[in-house]
mmCIF file of C-alpha atoms in Angstrom:
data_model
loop_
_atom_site.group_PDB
_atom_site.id
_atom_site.type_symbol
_atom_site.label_atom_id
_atom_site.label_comp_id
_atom_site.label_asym_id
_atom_site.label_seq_id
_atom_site.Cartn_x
_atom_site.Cartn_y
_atom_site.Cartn_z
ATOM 1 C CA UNK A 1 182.775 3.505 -9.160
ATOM 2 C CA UNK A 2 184.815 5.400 -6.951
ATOM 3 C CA UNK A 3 187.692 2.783 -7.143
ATOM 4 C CA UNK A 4 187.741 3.833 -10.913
ATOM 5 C CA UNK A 5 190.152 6.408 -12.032
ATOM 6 C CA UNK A 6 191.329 8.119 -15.081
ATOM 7 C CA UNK A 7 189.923 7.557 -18.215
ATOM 8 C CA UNK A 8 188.321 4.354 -17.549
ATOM 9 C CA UNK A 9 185.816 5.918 -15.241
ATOM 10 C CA UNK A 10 184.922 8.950 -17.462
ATOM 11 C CA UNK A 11 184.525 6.385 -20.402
ATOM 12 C CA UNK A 12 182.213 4.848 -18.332
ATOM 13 C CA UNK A 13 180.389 7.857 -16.591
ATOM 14 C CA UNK A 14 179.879 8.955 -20.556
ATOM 15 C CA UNK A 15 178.314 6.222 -21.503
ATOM 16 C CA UNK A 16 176.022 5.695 -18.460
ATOM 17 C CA UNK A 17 175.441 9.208 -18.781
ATOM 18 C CA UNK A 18 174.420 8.573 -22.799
ATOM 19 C CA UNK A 19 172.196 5.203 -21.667
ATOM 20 C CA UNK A 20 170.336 6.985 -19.048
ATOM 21 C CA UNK A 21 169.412 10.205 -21.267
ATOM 22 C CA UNK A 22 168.566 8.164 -24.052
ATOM 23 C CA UNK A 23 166.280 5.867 -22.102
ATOM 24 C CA UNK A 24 164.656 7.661 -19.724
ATOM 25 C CA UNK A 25 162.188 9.150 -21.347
ATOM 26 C CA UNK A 26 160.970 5.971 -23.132
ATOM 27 C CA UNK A 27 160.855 4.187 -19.798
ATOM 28 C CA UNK A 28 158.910 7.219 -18.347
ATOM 29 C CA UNK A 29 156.044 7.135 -21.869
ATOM 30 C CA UNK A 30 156.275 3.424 -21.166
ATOM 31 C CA UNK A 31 154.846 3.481 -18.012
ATOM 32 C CA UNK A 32 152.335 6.244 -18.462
ATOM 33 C CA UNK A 33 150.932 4.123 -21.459
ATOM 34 C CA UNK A 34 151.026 0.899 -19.197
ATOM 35 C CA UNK A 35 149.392 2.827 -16.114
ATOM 36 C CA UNK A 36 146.378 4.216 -18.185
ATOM 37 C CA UNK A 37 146.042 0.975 -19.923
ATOM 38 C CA UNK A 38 145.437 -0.669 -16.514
ATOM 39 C CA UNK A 39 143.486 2.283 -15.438
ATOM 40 C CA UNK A 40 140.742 1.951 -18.532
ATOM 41 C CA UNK A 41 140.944 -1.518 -17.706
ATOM 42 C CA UNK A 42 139.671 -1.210 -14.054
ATOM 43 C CA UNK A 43 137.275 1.430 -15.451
ATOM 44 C CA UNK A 44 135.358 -0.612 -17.617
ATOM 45 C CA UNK A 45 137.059 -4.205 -17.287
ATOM 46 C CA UNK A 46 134.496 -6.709 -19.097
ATOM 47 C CA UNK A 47 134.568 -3.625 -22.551
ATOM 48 C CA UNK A 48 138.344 -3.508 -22.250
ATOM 49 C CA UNK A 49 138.921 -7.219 -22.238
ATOM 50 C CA UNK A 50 136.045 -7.362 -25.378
ATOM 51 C CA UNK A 51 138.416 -4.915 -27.621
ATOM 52 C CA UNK A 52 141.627 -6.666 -26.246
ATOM 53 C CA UNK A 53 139.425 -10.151 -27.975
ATOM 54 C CA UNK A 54 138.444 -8.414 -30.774
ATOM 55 C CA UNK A 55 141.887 -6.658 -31.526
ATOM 56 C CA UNK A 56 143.265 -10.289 -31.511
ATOM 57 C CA UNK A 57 140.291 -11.213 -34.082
ATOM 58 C CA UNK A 58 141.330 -8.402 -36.327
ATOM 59 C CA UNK A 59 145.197 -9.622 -36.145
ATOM 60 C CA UNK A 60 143.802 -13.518 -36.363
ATOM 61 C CA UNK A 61 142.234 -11.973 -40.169
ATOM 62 C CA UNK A 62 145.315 -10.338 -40.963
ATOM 63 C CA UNK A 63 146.841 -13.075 -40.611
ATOM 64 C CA UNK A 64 145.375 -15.559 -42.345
ATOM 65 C CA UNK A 65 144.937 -13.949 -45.226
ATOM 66 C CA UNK A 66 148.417 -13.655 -45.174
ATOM 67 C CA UNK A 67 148.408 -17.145 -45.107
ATOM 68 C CA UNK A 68 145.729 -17.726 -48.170
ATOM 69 C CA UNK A 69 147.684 -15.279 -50.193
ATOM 70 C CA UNK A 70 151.017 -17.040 -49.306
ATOM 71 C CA UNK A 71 149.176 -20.313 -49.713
ATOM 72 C CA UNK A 72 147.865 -19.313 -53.035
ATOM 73 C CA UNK A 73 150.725 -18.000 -54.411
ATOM 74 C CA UNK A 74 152.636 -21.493 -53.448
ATOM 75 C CA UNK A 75 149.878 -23.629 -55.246
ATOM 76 C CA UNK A 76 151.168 -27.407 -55.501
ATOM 77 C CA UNK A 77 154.014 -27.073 -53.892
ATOM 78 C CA UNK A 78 154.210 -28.878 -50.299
ATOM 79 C CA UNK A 79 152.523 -27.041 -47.331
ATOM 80 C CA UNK A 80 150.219 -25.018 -49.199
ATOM 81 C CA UNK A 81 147.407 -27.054 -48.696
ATOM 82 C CA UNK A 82 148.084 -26.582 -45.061
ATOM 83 C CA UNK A 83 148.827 -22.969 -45.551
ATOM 84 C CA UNK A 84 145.131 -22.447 -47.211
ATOM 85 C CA UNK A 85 143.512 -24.282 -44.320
ATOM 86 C CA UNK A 86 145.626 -22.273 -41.838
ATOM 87 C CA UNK A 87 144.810 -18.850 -43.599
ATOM 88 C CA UNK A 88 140.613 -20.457 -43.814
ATOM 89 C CA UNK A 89 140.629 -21.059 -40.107
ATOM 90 C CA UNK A 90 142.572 -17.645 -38.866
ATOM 91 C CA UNK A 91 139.956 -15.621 -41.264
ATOM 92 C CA UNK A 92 136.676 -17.410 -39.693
ATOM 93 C CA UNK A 93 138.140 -17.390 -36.479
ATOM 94 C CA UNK A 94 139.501 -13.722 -36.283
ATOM 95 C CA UNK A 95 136.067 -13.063 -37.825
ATOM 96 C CA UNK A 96 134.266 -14.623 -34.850
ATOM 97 C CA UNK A 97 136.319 -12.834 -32.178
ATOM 98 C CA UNK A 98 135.452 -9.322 -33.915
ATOM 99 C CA UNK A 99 131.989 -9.714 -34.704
ATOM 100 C CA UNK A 100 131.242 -11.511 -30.765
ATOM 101 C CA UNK A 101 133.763 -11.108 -28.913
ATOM 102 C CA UNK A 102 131.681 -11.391 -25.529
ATOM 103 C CA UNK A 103 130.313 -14.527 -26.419
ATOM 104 C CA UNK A 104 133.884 -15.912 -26.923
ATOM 105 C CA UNK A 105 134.891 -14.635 -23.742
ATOM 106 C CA UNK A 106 131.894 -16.271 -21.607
ATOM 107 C CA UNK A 107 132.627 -19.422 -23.724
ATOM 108 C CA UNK A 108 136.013 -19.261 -22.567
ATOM 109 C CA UNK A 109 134.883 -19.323 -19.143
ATOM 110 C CA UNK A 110 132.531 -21.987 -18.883
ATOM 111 C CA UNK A 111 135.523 -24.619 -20.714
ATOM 112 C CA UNK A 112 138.042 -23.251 -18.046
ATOM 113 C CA UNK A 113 135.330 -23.652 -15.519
ATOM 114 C CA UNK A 114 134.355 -27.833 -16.909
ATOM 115 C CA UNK A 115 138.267 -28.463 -16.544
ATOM 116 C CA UNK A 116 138.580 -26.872 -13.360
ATOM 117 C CA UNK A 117 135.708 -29.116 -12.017
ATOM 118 C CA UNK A 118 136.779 -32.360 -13.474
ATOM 119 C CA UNK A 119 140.244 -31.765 -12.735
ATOM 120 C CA UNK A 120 139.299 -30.802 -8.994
ATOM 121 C CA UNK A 121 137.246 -33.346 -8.288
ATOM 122 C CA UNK A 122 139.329 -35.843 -9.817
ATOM 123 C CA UNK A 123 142.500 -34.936 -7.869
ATOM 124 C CA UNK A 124 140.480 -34.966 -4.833
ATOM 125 C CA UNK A 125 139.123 -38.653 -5.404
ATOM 126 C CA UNK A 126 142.767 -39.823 -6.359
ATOM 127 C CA UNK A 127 144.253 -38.666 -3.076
ATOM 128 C CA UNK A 128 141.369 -39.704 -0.805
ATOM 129 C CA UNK A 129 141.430 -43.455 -2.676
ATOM 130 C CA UNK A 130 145.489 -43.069 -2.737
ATOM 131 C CA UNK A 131 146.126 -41.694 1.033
ATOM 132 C CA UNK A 132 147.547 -44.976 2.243
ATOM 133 C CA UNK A 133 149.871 -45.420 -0.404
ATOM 134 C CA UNK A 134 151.141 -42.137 -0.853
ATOM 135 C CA UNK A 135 152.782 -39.477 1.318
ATOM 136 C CA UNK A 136 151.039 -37.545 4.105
ATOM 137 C CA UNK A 137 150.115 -34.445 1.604
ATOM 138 C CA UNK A 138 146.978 -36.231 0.596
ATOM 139 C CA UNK A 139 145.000 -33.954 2.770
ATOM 140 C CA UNK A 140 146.206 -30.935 1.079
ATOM 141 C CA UNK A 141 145.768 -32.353 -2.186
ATOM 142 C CA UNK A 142 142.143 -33.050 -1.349
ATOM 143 C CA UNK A 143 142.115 -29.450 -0.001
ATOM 144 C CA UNK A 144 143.363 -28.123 -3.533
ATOM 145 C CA UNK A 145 141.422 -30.372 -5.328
ATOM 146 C CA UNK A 146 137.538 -29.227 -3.371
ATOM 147 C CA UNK A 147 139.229 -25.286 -3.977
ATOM 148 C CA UNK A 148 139.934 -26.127 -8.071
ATOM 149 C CA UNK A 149 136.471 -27.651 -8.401
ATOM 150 C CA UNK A 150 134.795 -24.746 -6.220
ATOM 151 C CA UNK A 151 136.235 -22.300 -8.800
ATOM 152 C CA UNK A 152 135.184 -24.181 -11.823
ATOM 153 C CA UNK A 153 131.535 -23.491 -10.354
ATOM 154 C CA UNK A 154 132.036 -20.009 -9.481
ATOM 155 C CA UNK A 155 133.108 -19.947 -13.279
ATOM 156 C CA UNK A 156 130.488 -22.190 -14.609
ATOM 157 C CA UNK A 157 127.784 -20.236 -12.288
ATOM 158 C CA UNK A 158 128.638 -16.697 -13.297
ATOM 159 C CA UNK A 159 130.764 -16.828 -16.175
ATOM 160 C CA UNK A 160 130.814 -12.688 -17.291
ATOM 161 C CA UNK A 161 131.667 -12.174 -13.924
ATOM 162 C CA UNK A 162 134.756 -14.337 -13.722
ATOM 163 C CA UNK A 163 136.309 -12.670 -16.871
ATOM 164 C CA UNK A 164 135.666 -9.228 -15.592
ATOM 165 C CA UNK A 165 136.999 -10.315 -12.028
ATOM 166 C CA UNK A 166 139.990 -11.636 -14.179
ATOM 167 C CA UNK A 167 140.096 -8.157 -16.384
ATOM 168 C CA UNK A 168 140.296 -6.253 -13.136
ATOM 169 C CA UNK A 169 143.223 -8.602 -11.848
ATOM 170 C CA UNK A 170 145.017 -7.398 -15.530
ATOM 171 C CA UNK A 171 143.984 -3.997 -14.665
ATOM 172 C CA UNK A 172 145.490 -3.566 -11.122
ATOM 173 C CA UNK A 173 148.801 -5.646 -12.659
ATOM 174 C CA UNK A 174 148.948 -3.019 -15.321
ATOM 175 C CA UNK A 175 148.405 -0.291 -12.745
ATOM 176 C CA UNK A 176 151.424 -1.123 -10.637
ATOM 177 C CA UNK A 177 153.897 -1.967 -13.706
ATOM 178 C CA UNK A 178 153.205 1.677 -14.880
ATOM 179 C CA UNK A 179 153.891 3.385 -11.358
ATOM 180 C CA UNK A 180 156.868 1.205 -11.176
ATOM 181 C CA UNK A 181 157.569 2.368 -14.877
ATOM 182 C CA UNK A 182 157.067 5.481 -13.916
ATOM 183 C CA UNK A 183 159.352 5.575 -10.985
ATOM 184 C CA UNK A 184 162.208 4.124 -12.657
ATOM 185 C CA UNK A 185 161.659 6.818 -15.353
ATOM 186 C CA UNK A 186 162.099 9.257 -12.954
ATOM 187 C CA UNK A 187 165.057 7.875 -11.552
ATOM 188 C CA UNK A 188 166.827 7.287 -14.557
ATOM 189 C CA UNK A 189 166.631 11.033 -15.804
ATOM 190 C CA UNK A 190 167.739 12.167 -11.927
ATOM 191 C CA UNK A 191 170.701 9.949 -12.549
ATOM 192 C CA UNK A 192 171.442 11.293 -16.215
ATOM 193 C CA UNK A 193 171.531 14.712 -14.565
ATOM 194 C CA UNK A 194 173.928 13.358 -11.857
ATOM 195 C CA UNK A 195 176.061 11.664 -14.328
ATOM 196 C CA UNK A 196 175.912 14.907 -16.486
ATOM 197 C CA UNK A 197 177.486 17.496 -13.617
ATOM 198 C CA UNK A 198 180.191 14.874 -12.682
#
């Protein structure tokens, strides 16, 4: 900025000046709230992910009753019959999720772990059978497909265990947004106090 002179620049220095007080702060509570979030998260991982499930259930009910009372409301006319089944399905659904939310979870796990497996195992057979037509990746398609189908078992095998080992993943994710949040928080109030004295 040092090519800028005159007005220009202080019109500019005032408003980078008005950005960076304005913002910092909320960058700074941003990543305090997104740091403990990850920290309760790698505290407890398999309870955290359970509320995170059953918060969704509890927006899934707002929702569709939302969409009943919309539905209702819009009796005969065209989509409501859709609407109704929409608003039916979000209420028993949002319903499960908050009343068993582990048991959804654990579900969860054993379908991604089936398509894992199927999907692993089949890519492997299609490169092995296909290795003379193809290119000369078939090996590490092979290679992928044995590690997809290895983690579908781990999944299948020890399902609670695989969404906790996924909460943890969220949790240390979470953990290093915040510091980073945190960071830049900092740095933006150091530069509104620069930008303030200039």
């Amino acid at each position: 900025m040092t090519w800028m002179r005159g007005p220009d620049r202080r019109r500019l220095l005032d408003e980078l000046q008005r950005f960076t007080t304005r913002t910092w702060r909320l960058t700074l509570v941003r990543g305090v709230v997104v740091l403990a979030l990850g920290l309760v998260i790698l505290l407890a991982p398999l309870t955290s992910v359970v509320a995170v499930v059953a918060l969704l259930g509890a927006l899934a009910v707002v929702d569709g009753v939302v969409a009943l009372v919309v539905g209702l409301r819009a009796r005969g006319a065209a989509g409501s019959g859709w609407r109704l089944a929409q608003g039916v399905v979000s209420v028993l659904l949002g319903l499960l999720l908050m009343w068993q939310p582990e048991v959804l979870l654990v579900s969860l796990a054993a379908i991604a772990g089936v398509a894992l497996v199927v999907v692993g195992v089949g890519m492997a057979v299609i490169a092995a059978q296909t290795r003379r037509m193809g290119p000369s990746t078939w090996r590490w398609q092979v290679r992928v497909g044995v590690l997809l189908a290895l983690v579908g078992a781990v999944l299948l095998a020890f399902p609670a265990t695989s969404v906790a080992t996924v909460a943890v993943l969220v949790g240390l994710t979470a953990c290093a947004a915040g510091i980073v949040g945190l960071v830049h928080g900092v740095r933006l109030r150091r530069a509104a106090k620069d930008l303030q004295h200039r």
